[in-house]
Each structure stands twice: as structure tokens, then as C-alpha cells.
Coordinates of C-alpha atoms and ligand atoms in Angstrom, one line a residue:
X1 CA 41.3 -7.5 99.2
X2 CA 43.1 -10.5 98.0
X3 CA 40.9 -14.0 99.3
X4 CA 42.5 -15.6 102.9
X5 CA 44.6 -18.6 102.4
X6 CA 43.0 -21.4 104.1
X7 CA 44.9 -23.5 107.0
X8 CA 43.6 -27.2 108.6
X9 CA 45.7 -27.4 111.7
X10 CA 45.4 -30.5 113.3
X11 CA 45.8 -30.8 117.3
X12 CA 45.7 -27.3 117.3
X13 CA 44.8 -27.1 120.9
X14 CA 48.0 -28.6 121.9
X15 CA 51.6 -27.0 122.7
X16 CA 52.8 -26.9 118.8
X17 CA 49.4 -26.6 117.5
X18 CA 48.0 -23.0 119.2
X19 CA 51.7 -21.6 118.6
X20 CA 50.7 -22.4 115.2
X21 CA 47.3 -20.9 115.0
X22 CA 48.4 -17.7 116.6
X23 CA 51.2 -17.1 113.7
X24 CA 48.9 -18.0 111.1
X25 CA 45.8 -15.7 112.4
X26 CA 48.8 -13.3 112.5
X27 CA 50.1 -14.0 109.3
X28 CA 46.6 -13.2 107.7
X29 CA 45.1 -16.6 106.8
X30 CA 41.4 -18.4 107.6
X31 CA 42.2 -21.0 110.4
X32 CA 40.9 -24.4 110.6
X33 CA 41.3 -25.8 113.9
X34 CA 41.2 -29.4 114.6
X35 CA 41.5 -31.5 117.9
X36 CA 39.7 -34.0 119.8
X37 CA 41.1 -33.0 123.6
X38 CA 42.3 -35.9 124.4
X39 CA 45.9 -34.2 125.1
X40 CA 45.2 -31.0 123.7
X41 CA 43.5 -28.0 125.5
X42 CA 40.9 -25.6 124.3
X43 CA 42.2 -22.9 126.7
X44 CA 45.5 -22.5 124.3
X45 CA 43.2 -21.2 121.5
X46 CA 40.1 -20.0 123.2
X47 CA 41.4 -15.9 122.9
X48 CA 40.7 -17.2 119.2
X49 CA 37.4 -18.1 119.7
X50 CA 35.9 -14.5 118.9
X51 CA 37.8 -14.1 115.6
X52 CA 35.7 -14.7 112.6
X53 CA 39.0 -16.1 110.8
X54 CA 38.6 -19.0 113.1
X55 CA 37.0 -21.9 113.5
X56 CA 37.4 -24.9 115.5
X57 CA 35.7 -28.7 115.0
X58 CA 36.3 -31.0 117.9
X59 CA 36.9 -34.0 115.8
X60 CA 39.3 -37.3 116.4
X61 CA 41.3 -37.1 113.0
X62 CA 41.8 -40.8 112.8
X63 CA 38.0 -40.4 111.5
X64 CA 37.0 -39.6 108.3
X65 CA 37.4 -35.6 107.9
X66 CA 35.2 -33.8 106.3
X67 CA 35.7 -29.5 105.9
X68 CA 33.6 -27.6 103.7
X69 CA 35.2 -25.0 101.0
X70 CA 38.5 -24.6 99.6
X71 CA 41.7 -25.9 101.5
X72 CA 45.1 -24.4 100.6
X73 CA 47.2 -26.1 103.2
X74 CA 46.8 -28.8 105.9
X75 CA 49.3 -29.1 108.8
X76 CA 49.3 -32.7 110.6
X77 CA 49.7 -31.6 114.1
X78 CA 47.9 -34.4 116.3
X79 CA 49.5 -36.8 118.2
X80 CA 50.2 -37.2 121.6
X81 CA 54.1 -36.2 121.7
X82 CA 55.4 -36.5 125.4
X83 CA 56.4 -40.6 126.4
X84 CA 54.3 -40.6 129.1
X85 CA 51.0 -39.8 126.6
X86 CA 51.6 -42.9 124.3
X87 CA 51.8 -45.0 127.2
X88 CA 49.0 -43.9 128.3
X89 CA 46.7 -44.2 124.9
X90 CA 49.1 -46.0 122.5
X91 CA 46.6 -47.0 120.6
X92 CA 45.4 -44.0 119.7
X93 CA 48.8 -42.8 119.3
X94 CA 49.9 -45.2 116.7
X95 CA 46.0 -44.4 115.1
X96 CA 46.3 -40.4 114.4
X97 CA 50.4 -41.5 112.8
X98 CA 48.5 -43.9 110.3
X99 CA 44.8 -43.4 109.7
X100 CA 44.9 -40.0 111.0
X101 CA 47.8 -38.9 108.4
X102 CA 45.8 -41.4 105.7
X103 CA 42.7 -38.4 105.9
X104 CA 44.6 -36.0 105.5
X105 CA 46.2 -37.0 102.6
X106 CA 43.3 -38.0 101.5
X107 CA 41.3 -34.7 102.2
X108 CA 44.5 -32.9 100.8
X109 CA 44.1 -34.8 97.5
X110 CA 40.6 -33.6 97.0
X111 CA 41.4 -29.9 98.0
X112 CA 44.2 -30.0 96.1
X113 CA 46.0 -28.6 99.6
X114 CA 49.8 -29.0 100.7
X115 CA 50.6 -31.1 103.9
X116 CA 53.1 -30.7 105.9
X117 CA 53.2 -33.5 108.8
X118 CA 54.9 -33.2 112.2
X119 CA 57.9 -36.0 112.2
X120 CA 60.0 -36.1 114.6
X121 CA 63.8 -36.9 115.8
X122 CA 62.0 -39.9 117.0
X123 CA 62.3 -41.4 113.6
X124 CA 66.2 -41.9 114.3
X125 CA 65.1 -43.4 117.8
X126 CA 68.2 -44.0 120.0
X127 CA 70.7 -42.5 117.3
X128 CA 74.1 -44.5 116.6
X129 CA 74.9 -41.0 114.4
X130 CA 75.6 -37.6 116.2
X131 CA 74.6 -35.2 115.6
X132 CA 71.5 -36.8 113.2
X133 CA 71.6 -35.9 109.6
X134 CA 68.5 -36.5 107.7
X135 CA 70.0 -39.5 105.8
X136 CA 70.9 -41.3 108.8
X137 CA 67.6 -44.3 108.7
X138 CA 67.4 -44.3 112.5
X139 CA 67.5 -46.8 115.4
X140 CA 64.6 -47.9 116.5
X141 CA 62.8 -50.3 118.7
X142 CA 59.5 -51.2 117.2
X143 CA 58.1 -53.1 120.0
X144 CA 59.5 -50.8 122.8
X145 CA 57.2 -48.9 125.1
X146 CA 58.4 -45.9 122.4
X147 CA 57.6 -47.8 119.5
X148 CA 53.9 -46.8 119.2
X149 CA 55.3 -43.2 118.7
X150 CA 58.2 -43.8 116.7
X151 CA 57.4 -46.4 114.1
X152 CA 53.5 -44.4 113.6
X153 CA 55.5 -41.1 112.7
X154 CA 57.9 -43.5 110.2
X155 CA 54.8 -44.7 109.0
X156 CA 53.3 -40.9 108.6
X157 CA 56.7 -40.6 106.9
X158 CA 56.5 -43.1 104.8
X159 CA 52.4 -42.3 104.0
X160 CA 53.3 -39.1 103.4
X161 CA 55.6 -40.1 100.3
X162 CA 53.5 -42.3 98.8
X163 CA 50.6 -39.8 98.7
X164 CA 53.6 -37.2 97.3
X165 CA 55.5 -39.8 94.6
X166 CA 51.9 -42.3 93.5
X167 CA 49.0 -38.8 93.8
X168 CA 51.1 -35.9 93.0
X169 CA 50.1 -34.2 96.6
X170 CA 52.5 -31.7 97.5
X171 CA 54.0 -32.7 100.8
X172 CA 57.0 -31.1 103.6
X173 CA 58.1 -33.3 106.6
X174 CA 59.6 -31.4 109.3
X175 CA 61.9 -33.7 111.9
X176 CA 61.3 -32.0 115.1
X177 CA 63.6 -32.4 118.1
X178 CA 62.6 -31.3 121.3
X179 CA 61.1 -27.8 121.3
X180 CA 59.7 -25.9 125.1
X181 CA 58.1 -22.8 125.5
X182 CA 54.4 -22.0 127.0
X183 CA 51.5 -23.8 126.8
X184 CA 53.6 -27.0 127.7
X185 CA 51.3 -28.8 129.7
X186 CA 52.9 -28.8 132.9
X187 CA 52.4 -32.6 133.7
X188 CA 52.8 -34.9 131.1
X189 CA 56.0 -35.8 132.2
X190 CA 58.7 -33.7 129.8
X191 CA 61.7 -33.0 131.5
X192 CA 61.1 -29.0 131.3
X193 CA 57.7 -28.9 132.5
X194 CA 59.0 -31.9 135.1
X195 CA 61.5 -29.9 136.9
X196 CA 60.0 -26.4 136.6
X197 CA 56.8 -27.7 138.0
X198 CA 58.3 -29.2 140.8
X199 CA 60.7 -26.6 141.5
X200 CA 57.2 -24.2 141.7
X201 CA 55.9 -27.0 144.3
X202 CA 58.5 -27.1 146.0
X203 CA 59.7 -30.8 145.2
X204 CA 63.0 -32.0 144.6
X205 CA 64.1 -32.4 140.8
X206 CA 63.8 -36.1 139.0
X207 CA 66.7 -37.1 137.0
X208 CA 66.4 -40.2 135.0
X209 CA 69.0 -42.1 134.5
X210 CA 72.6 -40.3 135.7
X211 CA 71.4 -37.6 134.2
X212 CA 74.6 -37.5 130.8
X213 CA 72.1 -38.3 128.3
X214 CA 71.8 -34.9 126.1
X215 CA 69.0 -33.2 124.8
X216 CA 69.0 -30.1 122.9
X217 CA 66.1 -27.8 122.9
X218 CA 64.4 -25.1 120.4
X219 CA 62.5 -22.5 121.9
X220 CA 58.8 -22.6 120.4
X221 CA 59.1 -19.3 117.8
X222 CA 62.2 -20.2 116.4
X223 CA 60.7 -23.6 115.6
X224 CA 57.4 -22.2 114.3
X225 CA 59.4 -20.2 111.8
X226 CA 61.4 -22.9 110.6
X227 CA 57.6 -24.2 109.4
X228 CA 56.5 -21.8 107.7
X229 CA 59.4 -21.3 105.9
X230 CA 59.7 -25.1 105.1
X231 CA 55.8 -24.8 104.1
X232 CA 56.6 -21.9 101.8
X233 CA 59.9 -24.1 100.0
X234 CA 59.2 -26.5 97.0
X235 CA 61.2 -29.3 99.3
X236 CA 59.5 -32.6 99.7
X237 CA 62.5 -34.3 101.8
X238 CA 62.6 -34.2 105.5
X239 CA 64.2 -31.3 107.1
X240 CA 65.2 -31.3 111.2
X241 CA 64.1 -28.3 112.5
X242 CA 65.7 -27.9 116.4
X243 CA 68.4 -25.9 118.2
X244 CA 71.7 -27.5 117.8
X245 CA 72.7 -26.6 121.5
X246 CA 73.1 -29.7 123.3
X247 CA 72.8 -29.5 127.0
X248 CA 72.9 -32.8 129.4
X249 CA 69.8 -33.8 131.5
X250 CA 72.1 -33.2 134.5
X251 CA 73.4 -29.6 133.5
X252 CA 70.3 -28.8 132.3
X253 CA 68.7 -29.8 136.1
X254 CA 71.3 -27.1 137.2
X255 CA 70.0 -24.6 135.2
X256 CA 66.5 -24.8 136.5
X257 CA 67.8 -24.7 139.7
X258 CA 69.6 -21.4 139.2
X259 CA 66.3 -19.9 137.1
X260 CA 63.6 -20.7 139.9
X261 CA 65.9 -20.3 142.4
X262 CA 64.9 -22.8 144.2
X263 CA 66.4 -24.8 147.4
X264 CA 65.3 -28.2 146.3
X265 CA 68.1 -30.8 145.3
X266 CA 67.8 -33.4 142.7
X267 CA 67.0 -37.0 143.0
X268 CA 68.0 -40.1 140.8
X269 CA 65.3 -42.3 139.3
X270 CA 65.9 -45.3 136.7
X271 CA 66.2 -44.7 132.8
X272 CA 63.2 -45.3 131.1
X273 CA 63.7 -48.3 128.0
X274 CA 65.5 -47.2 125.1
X275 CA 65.6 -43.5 126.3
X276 CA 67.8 -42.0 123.8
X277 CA 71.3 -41.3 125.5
X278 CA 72.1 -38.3 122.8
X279 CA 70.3 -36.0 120.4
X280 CA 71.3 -32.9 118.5
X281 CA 70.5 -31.6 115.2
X282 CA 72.0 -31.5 112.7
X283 CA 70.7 -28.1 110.4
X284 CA 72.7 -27.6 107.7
X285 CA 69.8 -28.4 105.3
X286 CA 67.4 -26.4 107.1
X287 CA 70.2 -23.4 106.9
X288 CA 70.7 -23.8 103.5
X289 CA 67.3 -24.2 102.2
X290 CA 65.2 -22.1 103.9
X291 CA 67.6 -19.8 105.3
X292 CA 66.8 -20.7 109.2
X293 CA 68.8 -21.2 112.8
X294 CA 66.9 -20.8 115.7
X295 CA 67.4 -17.0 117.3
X296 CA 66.3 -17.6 120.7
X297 CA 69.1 -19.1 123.3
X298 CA 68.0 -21.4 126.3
X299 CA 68.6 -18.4 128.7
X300 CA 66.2 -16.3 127.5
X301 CA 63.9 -18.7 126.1
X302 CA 63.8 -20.7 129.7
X303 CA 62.6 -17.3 131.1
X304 CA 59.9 -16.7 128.9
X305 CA 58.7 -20.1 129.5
X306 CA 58.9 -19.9 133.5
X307 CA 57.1 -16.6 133.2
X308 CA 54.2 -18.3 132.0
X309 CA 54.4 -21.3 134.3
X310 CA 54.3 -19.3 137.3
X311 CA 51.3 -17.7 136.2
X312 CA 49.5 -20.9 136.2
X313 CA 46.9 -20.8 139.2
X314 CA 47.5 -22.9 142.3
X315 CA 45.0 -25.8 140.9
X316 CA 46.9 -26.0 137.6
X317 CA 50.3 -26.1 139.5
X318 CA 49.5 -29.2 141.7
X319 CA 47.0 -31.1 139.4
X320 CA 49.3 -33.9 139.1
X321 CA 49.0 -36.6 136.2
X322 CA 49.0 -40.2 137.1
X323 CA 52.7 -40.9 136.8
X324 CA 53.4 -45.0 136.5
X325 CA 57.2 -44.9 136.8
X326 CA 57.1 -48.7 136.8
X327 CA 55.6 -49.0 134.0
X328 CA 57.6 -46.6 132.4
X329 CA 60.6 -48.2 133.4
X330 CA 59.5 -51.9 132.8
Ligands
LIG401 N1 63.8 -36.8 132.1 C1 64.2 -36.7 133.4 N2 63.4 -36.4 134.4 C2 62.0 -36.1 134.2 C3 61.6 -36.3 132.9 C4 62.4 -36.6 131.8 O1 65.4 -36.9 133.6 O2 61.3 -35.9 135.1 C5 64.7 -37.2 131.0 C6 64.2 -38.3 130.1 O3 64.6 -39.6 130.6 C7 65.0 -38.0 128.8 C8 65.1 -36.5 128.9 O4 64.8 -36.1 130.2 O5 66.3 -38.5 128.9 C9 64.1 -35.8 127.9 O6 62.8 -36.4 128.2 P1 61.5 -35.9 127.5 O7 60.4 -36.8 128.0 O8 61.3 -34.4 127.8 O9 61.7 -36.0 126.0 P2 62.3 -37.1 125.0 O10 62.9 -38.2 125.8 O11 61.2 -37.5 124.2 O12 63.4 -36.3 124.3

């Protein structure tokens, strides 16, 4: 039998990082997992535990990273990734965009790996371009609450070249826009999570703003197969990976509603500072190059991810994250 490919995934307890685990376990390969739990979760990967095709170091990645034995890829998965996170630790948020992606780049240089780093849409901040192509540069507040986030993944970008163009490292950047699905966590303050966790407690919905800024969301499997499939290409550009169906906040409150039936009403809190007022993707690289569109609509998807949220136990349901509205707002 041919030798396993070998996979670094870091924050692979988190959201994006266990969905990718699982598809690469599936997919046949050795599994490197990476986190230090300060978002992430080791119950999204612990039925992986007991495989001998998996491993996992509890390790801060903004550290010097050392794995033992032959590395074919790396995928840059840690960051905290929801607004309330980097105001939280947004120190360590801007660390793991810029000395966390400088190890792995490094470490990929001596394993002779390929990288691919999670970007984001954040890179175009609040976009003056709809839908965003991946030549628009972006509009972006560097010393706005979201600027810890946003200018250390334009850094990550910009690293990322460098390592490509000066060391010859082969490198993919994938732009992701917002993506849902289960093993969101169900309190860091996303608006999915947000509204489906208080329509299980029985709270009223929180709108920010009027609720006509858009969002358009990917559900998690079509997003994980736009990676691979980017991973596989020879493409060292960005390419935005996301479901071009924009929904507003407000329409998209209504649809929860309907879902999880539920009999609260929505209330109206302030727009956070330079929340983007748009966002869609624009995929026409992403469809020509590597022959993707996501699959999955938002009906379907939003059921599979409510199924798993209402199987969360009572204590998960009302654990409630500190939430500083003020100084979110502020
Ligand atoms: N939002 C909201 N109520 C909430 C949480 C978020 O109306 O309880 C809004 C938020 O202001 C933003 C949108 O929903 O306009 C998406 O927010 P999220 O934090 O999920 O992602 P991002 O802003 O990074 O796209």
C-alpha cells in the first residue's frame, strides 16, 4: 500500500478545522492536528482520538513548531474567526495571522510541504465592490476594532507570497466568506449560532443594525471541497470560496424564525464599527479553476445545522459567553 500523505492542520479543533480533519482521515491521509484551545474545542475531534492516523499536539502556533517526519501539506487553520473572539484576545489574534503563518512557512520550507492558509472576505473589509472579485484590494480599517483580524490575514496574505515568489514554497490562499454548519460554537457571537441559540432558549432574536446589511453563507461541506480541490490546483492566487446567495440579516432573522419555530420576536441593537453592510462572492474563478459552486442551499443546510444544535445538552445551550455590546459598539 502506497505511503499516507501527511496533513498539519492548524486549529483543528475549531469549526473549520475538525470539518477538515474528518475529510482528510476520510480521504486516506496521516493527520496532524494542531491547536492550543484557546477558541477551539477538543470535543470536535476527540471521535478521532482512537485512530492511529491521528495525532494531535496542543501547541500555540505563534511558537516555534516543531513535527517530526515528512510533511506533504500544511493547512493554516488558527485564528480566532468570529468579531467577538478578536476583541476578546486581539493580540493573539493579530500573533497566529503573522508569527503563526511565519512557522509555517517556515516549517513548510524545510518539509518541502504546500500551505494553504485560511484568508478571508475580511481582506476586502467593508467592500466598495459587489459582489468582491479577487482583484478588488479591499477596504479596510486598520485601527478598527476589526482591524486585528483583517489587516493580520492581509499580512498572512502578503507572508504567504513572499515565502511563495523569494523561497519557491508552493502556496494556495482561499478567501473565505462566511461559512455555518455544526460544531459552530454556539456563543461567540455569529449571527447563526446567535439567533438559533436564542431561539432554543427561548430569547428574542438580536439584530444589529436595521438588519439590510447582507451576508451570504456556505454551508460547511461545500466549502471544505472547494479546499481540497484548491489544494490539489497548481494556483497560487487567492480564490473566494463562499455561496453566492445573499440573504439580509433581517430576512435571514425570518428564516430562523420559521425553522425553530419559535414565538420569540426580534429586537434591534446598534451596528457594531465598520460592520460590513454587503458581502457576496464573487466565484467565477473558483468555477472555472477548480470546477466548484457550493451544492448545499440555505434550506437544507440550516436544518442540518439546527439538528446538531438541538442536540447540544442543556449546560451547553445556556453557557453564555461574556458579551460586551458596548465595547463592541464603541
Ligand atoms: N449580527 C446580528 N445579530 C447578532 C450577531 C450578528 O445582527 O446577534 C449581524 C452582524 O452585525 C453582521 C452579520 O450579522 O452584520 C454577520 O455577523 P457575523 O458576526 O456572523 O459575521 P461577519 O460580520 O464577520 O460577517
Amino acid at each position: 500500500m502506497a505511503e499516507r500523505k501527511r496533513i498539519l492542520i492548524t486549529g483543528a479543533a475549531g469549526f473549520l478545522g475538525s470539518h477538515l480533519c474528518d475529510r482528510f482521515i476520510k480521504d486516506g491521509y496521516h493527520v496532524i492536528a494542531m491547536d492550543n484551545l484557546i477558541t477551539g474545542r477538543l470535543k470536535n475531534i476527540e471521535h478521532l482520538f482512537k485512530l492511529e492516523q491521528f495525532e494531535f499536539y496542543n501547541h500555540d502556533v505563534s511558537k516555534f513548531i516543531h513535527v517530526p517526519g515528512k510533511l506533504d501539506y500544511i493547512l493554516h487553520f488558527a485564528s480566532p474567526a468570529s468579531p467577538i473572539d478578536y476583541l476578546k484576545i486581539p493580540i493573539q489574534t493579530l500573533k497566529v495571522g503573522s508569527l503563526g503563518i511565519h512557522n509555517c512557512l517556515g516549517l513548510a520550507r524545510v518539509k518541502k510541504a504546500r500551505v494553504l492558509i485560511a484568508s478571508t472576505s475580511e481582506v476586502y473589509g467593508d467592500p466598495t465592490v459587489h459582489p468582491q472579485t479577487e482583484d478588488y484590494w479591499g477596504n479596510v480599517n486598520p485601527v478598527g476594532p476589526r482591524g486585528v483580524y483583517d489587516e493580520a490575514k492581509r499580512f498572512q496574505e502578503a507572508m504567504t507570497m513572499a515565502y511563495h515568489t523569494f523561497h519557491g514554497v508552493e502556496t494556495r490562499i482561499v478567501r473565505i466568506f462566511n461559512t455555518y454548519g455544526p460544531r459552530m460554537r454556539l456563543n461567540d457571537g455569529r449571527v447563526l449560532p446567535a439567533f438559533i441559540g436564542q431561539a432554543l432558549r427561548g430569547e428574542d432574536l438580536t439584530i444589529f443594525g436595521d438588519g439590510s446589511q447582507t451576508r451570504s453563507f456556505c454551508y460547511v461541506d461545500d466549502l471544505v471541497e472547494g479546499i481540497v480541490r484548491l489544494l490539489q490546483s497548481d494556483y497560487a492566487q487567492p480564490v473566494n470560496i463562499g455561496n453566492p446567495d445573499e440573504i439580509s440579516i433581517g430576512d435571514f432573522a425570518e428564516e430562523i424564525i420559521k425553522l425553530t419555530g419559535t414565538n420569540q420576536k426580534v429586537v434591534y441593537h446598534d451596528l457594531p464599527v465598520d460592520d460590513p453592510k454587503q458581502r457576496q462572492p464573487d466565484i467565477t474563478k473558483a468555477r472555472q479553476l477548480l470546477n466548484w459552486e457550493p451544492k448545499v442551499g440555505r434550506a437544507e443546510g440550516l436544518k442540518l445545522t439546527y439538528d446538531y444544535f438541538k442536540g447540544l445538552s442543556a449546560n451547553e445551550l445556556n453557557e453564555k459567553e461574556h458579551i460586551d455590546f458596548d465595547r463592541y459598539i464603541h
